[in-house]
């Protein structure tokens, strides 16, 4: 069983640029959620994709957007990068949209540094 | 946005000792309470989870204790081992909703 894979593992961008992060969900999972983890903090929910549609969003501005593809893989796009966007971006897949019967399985994340 | 408060921030325990991490939540609609373990350079991995209809769940050396009236839950690691040294996160969410609210984390160090 292949786990959640994310690419790239590390990325350095300049303020104002745009970035795309990619995630392949675990086999058999149909839902992808994205989280932002600042250094020394717990992950914060960005949004979830289910059946290729956004299905819930946290307190993040519209410059954070995403896509889910028919094979359930997903992309996170961030426009107009700000210094505070520097963080570990985690993708998590699940069999359903949440709760006890559809636990999150996280990838190892993409470390984004904005200079 | 944080609705789950976790303590302590860091914890040092001797090998063989008991590690205890506490969390408190505010939203009474939460009905799923997982704990995640995260090693440096890795994503969080689900350790153990509980629903509010039970007061305790045990899996091997790991036990969750849940107090619904106090809106608190805790993780107990029995016979702590150096390999348990990691950051632990409590979390909570509402049924069928992956908007998981995480605590700020506890860095556990188990000394040999």
Tab-separated table of C-alpha atoms in Angstrom:
chain	number	residue	atom	x	y	z
A	1	UNK	CA	0.000	0.000	0.000
A	2	UNK	CA	1.553	3.284	-1.133
A	3	UNK	CA	1.296	6.101	1.368
A	4	UNK	CA	0.756	9.801	0.788
A	5	UNK	CA	3.551	11.347	-1.260
A	6	UNK	CA	4.270	15.042	-1.617
A	7	UNK	CA	6.525	16.969	-3.957
A	8	UNK	CA	8.780	18.789	-3.845
A	9	UNK	CA	10.206	18.166	-0.362
A	10	UNK	CA	11.768	21.613	-0.118
A	11	UNK	CA	11.182	24.850	-2.001
A	12	UNK	CA	12.559	28.377	-1.783
A	13	UNK	CA	10.568	31.225	-3.311
A	14	UNK	CA	10.691	34.995	-3.307
A	15	UNK	CA	7.959	37.201	-1.875
A	16	UNK	CA	5.294	37.904	-4.497
A	17	UNK	CA	5.911	34.729	-6.474
A	18	UNK	CA	3.478	31.863	-6.958
A	19	UNK	CA	3.985	28.229	-5.935
A	20	UNK	CA	2.328	24.864	-6.669
A	21	UNK	CA	2.656	21.931	-4.306
A	22	UNK	CA	1.603	18.415	-5.273
A	23	UNK	CA	0.174	15.461	-3.410
A	24	UNK	CA	-0.631	11.869	-4.342
A	25	UNK	CA	-3.183	10.319	-2.039
A	26	UNK	CA	-2.894	6.897	-0.474
A	27	UNK	CA	-4.349	4.044	-2.490
A	28	UNK	CA	-8.088	3.691	-1.852
A	29	UNK	CA	-8.485	7.213	-0.469
A	30	UNK	CA	-10.811	9.706	-2.157
A	31	UNK	CA	-10.400	12.815	-0.007
A	32	UNK	CA	-7.434	15.157	0.330
A	33	UNK	CA	-6.951	17.810	3.005
A	34	UNK	CA	-4.185	20.399	3.170
A	35	UNK	CA	-2.666	21.769	6.344
A	36	UNK	CA	-0.096	24.476	7.084
A	37	UNK	CA	2.317	23.836	9.950
A	38	UNK	CA	4.363	26.816	11.109
A	39	UNK	CA	7.566	26.093	12.993
A	40	UNK	CA	6.825	24.885	16.520
A	41	UNK	CA	3.060	24.871	15.974
A	42	UNK	CA	0.333	22.370	15.269
A	43	UNK	CA	-1.039	21.985	11.741
A	44	UNK	CA	-3.776	24.397	10.636
A	45	UNK	CA	-6.513	23.339	8.217
A	46	UNK	CA	-6.377	25.081	4.841
A	47	UNK	CA	-9.050	23.189	2.869
A	48	UNK	CA	-10.340	19.792	1.832
A	49	UNK	CA	-11.118	18.345	-1.581
A	50	UNK	CA	-13.699	15.617	-2.131
A	51	UNK	CA	-14.954	14.481	-5.539
A	52	UNK	CA	-12.840	17.200	-7.151
A	53	UNK	CA	-14.686	19.970	-5.287
A	54	UNK	CA	-13.594	22.089	-2.329
A	55	UNK	CA	-15.392	20.668	0.710
A	56	UNK	CA	-14.577	22.973	3.588
A	57	UNK	CA	-12.033	25.727	4.089
A	58	UNK	CA	-10.154	27.113	7.061
A	59	UNK	CA	-9.237	30.715	7.787
A	60	UNK	CA	-6.967	31.214	4.769
A	61	UNK	CA	-7.254	33.959	2.111
A	62	UNK	CA	-8.359	33.245	-1.489
A	63	UNK	CA	-4.765	33.357	-2.726
A	64	UNK	CA	-4.606	29.810	-1.334
A	65	UNK	CA	-6.378	27.606	-3.869
A	66	UNK	CA	-6.400	23.975	-4.825
A	67	UNK	CA	-7.401	21.286	-7.243
A	68	UNK	CA	-8.236	17.618	-7.024
A	69	UNK	CA	-7.865	15.386	-10.051
A	70	UNK	CA	-9.901	12.303	-11.098
A	71	UNK	CA	-7.167	10.029	-9.673
A	72	UNK	CA	-7.660	11.830	-6.310
A	73	UNK	CA	-4.255	13.516	-6.397
A	74	UNK	CA	-4.238	17.190	-5.506
A	75	UNK	CA	-2.436	20.491	-5.884
A	76	UNK	CA	-2.124	23.447	-3.533
A	77	UNK	CA	-1.472	26.794	-5.197
A	78	UNK	CA	-0.402	29.899	-3.343
A	79	UNK	CA	-0.276	33.243	-5.147
A	80	UNK	CA	1.456	36.468	-4.122
A	81	UNK	CA	3.658	34.722	-1.565
A	82	UNK	CA	4.266	36.486	1.734
A	83	UNK	CA	7.050	35.902	4.251
A	84	UNK	CA	4.500	34.446	6.709
A	85	UNK	CA	3.692	31.707	4.191
A	86	UNK	CA	6.992	30.055	5.132
A	87	UNK	CA	5.917	26.763	6.693
A	88	UNK	CA	5.628	23.013	6.266
A	89	UNK	CA	2.657	22.210	4.018
A	90	UNK	CA	1.084	18.871	4.797
A	91	UNK	CA	-1.244	16.882	2.621
A	92	UNK	CA	-3.460	14.255	4.226
A	93	UNK	CA	-5.674	11.741	2.493
A	94	UNK	CA	-8.599	9.769	3.891
A	95	UNK	CA	-11.268	7.326	2.746
A	96	UNK	CA	-14.035	9.726	3.699
A	97	UNK	CA	-14.444	13.343	4.629
A	98	UNK	CA	-13.555	13.052	8.269
A	99	UNK	CA	-14.072	11.609	11.691
A	100	UNK	CA	-13.374	8.378	13.515
A	101	UNK	CA	-14.000	6.104	10.540
A	102	UNK	CA	-11.906	8.093	8.060
A	103	UNK	CA	-8.663	9.022	9.820
A	104	UNK	CA	-6.174	11.323	8.173
A	105	UNK	CA	-2.986	9.863	6.711
A	106	UNK	CA	-0.346	12.559	6.325
A	107	UNK	CA	2.520	12.858	3.877
A	108	UNK	CA	5.924	14.138	4.989
A	109	UNK	CA	5.177	17.619	3.745
A	110	UNK	CA	6.764	20.288	1.583
A	111	UNK	CA	8.970	22.785	3.404
A	112	UNK	CA	8.357	26.197	1.790
A	113	UNK	CA	10.680	29.080	2.539
A	114	UNK	CA	9.745	32.568	1.313
A	115	UNK	CA	12.549	35.135	1.230
B	1	UNK	CA	-8.440	29.518	15.336
B	2	UNK	CA	-6.931	27.199	17.944
B	3	UNK	CA	-9.672	25.591	19.985
B	4	UNK	CA	-7.535	22.922	21.599
B	5	UNK	CA	-5.051	23.820	24.336
B	6	UNK	CA	-2.213	21.387	24.992
B	7	UNK	CA	0.233	21.133	27.862
B	8	UNK	CA	3.045	20.861	28.660
B	9	UNK	CA	5.060	22.355	25.798
B	10	UNK	CA	7.921	20.002	26.535
B	11	UNK	CA	8.394	16.958	28.709
B	12	UNK	CA	11.442	14.993	29.791
B	13	UNK	CA	10.899	11.496	31.167
B	14	UNK	CA	13.274	8.736	32.191
B	15	UNK	CA	13.165	5.439	30.330
B	16	UNK	CA	10.482	3.242	31.854
B	17	UNK	CA	8.538	6.175	33.260
B	18	UNK	CA	5.034	7.412	32.452
B	19	UNK	CA	4.564	10.341	30.066
B	20	UNK	CA	1.352	12.331	30.457
B	21	UNK	CA	0.169	15.004	28.026
B	22	UNK	CA	-3.025	16.960	28.594
B	23	UNK	CA	-5.455	18.729	26.292
B	24	UNK	CA	-8.542	20.848	26.813
B	25	UNK	CA	-11.124	21.834	24.236
B	26	UNK	CA	-13.874	24.417	23.996
B	27	UNK	CA	-16.224	23.293	21.242
B	28	UNK	CA	-18.765	20.814	22.633
B	29	UNK	CA	-19.588	19.746	19.059
B	30	UNK	CA	-16.226	17.980	18.792
B	31	UNK	CA	-16.750	14.234	18.701
B	32	UNK	CA	-13.475	12.807	17.477
B	33	UNK	CA	-10.245	13.135	19.445
B	34	UNK	CA	-7.073	11.700	17.892
B	35	UNK	CA	-3.470	11.911	19.003
B	36	UNK	CA	-0.692	12.227	16.451
B	37	UNK	CA	3.028	11.495	16.763
B	38	UNK	CA	5.495	13.438	14.651
B	39	UNK	CA	9.193	12.736	14.206
B	40	UNK	CA	11.550	15.405	12.782
B	41	UNK	CA	11.252	15.641	9.012
B	42	UNK	CA	8.101	13.510	8.935
B	43	UNK	CA	4.406	14.163	8.788
B	44	UNK	CA	2.155	13.457	11.781
B	45	UNK	CA	1.113	9.818	12.166
B	46	UNK	CA	-2.086	8.741	13.897
B	47	UNK	CA	-1.286	7.104	17.220
B	48	UNK	CA	-4.625	6.494	18.893
B	49	UNK	CA	-8.083	8.078	18.818
B	50	UNK	CA	-11.224	8.156	20.941
B	51	UNK	CA	-14.877	9.100	20.640
B	52	UNK	CA	-16.664	10.878	23.524
B	53	UNK	CA	-18.939	7.920	24.290
B	54	UNK	CA	-16.080	6.145	26.085
B	55	UNK	CA	-13.894	7.386	28.939
B	56	UNK	CA	-10.753	5.446	28.151
B	57	UNK	CA	-9.083	3.671	25.247
B	58	UNK	CA	-5.914	1.635	25.470
B	59	UNK	CA	-3.652	0.392	22.673
B	60	UNK	CA	-0.471	-1.235	23.873
B	61	UNK	CA	1.487	1.265	25.972
B	62	UNK	CA	-0.707	4.187	24.886
B	63	UNK	CA	-3.921	5.172	26.699
B	64	UNK	CA	-6.323	8.047	26.121
B	65	UNK	CA	-8.364	9.205	29.097
B	66	UNK	CA	-11.398	11.327	28.258
B	67	UNK	CA	-13.449	13.538	30.578
B	68	UNK	CA	-16.448	14.890	28.681
B	69	UNK	CA	-17.810	17.057	31.513
B	70	UNK	CA	-14.460	18.764	32.016
B	71	UNK	CA	-13.824	18.940	28.247
B	72	UNK	CA	-10.382	17.443	28.754
B	73	UNK	CA	-8.493	14.452	27.433
B	74	UNK	CA	-5.018	13.140	27.990
B	75	UNK	CA	-2.461	10.748	26.547
B	76	UNK	CA	-0.571	8.404	28.844
B	77	UNK	CA	2.519	6.591	27.569
B	78	UNK	CA	3.457	3.756	29.888
B	79	UNK	CA	7.002	2.352	30.086
B	80	UNK	CA	8.283	5.248	27.970
B	81	UNK	CA	11.163	4.375	25.626
B	82	UNK	CA	13.811	6.531	23.917
B	83	UNK	CA	12.135	5.658	20.606
B	84	UNK	CA	9.015	7.479	21.852
B	85	UNK	CA	10.946	10.770	21.738
B	86	UNK	CA	8.905	12.867	19.310
B	87	UNK	CA	6.383	15.694	19.211
B	88	UNK	CA	2.850	14.708	20.146
B	89	UNK	CA	-0.259	16.585	19.024
B	90	UNK	CA	-3.767	16.249	20.339
B	91	UNK	CA	-6.551	17.163	17.956
B	92	UNK	CA	-10.310	17.381	17.740
B	93	UNK	CA	-12.922	17.601	15.022
B	94	UNK	CA	-16.627	17.411	14.392
B	95	UNK	CA	-18.022	14.235	12.807
B	96	UNK	CA	-17.553	14.006	9.048
B	97	UNK	CA	-15.369	17.106	8.974
B	98	UNK	CA	-11.665	17.124	8.301
B	99	UNK	CA	-11.252	20.632	9.734
B	100	UNK	CA	-9.129	19.121	12.467
B	101	UNK	CA	-8.083	21.505	15.249
B	102	UNK	CA	-4.640	20.661	16.587
B	103	UNK	CA	-2.993	21.557	19.852
B	104	UNK	CA	0.372	23.333	19.732
B	105	UNK	CA	2.278	20.121	20.437
B	106	UNK	CA	4.374	18.583	23.210
B	107	UNK	CA	8.001	17.720	22.600
B	108	UNK	CA	8.707	14.524	24.518
B	109	UNK	CA	12.258	13.451	25.329
B	110	UNK	CA	12.770	10.048	26.925
B	111	UNK	CA	16.207	9.755	28.499
B	112	UNK	CA	17.897	6.324	28.539
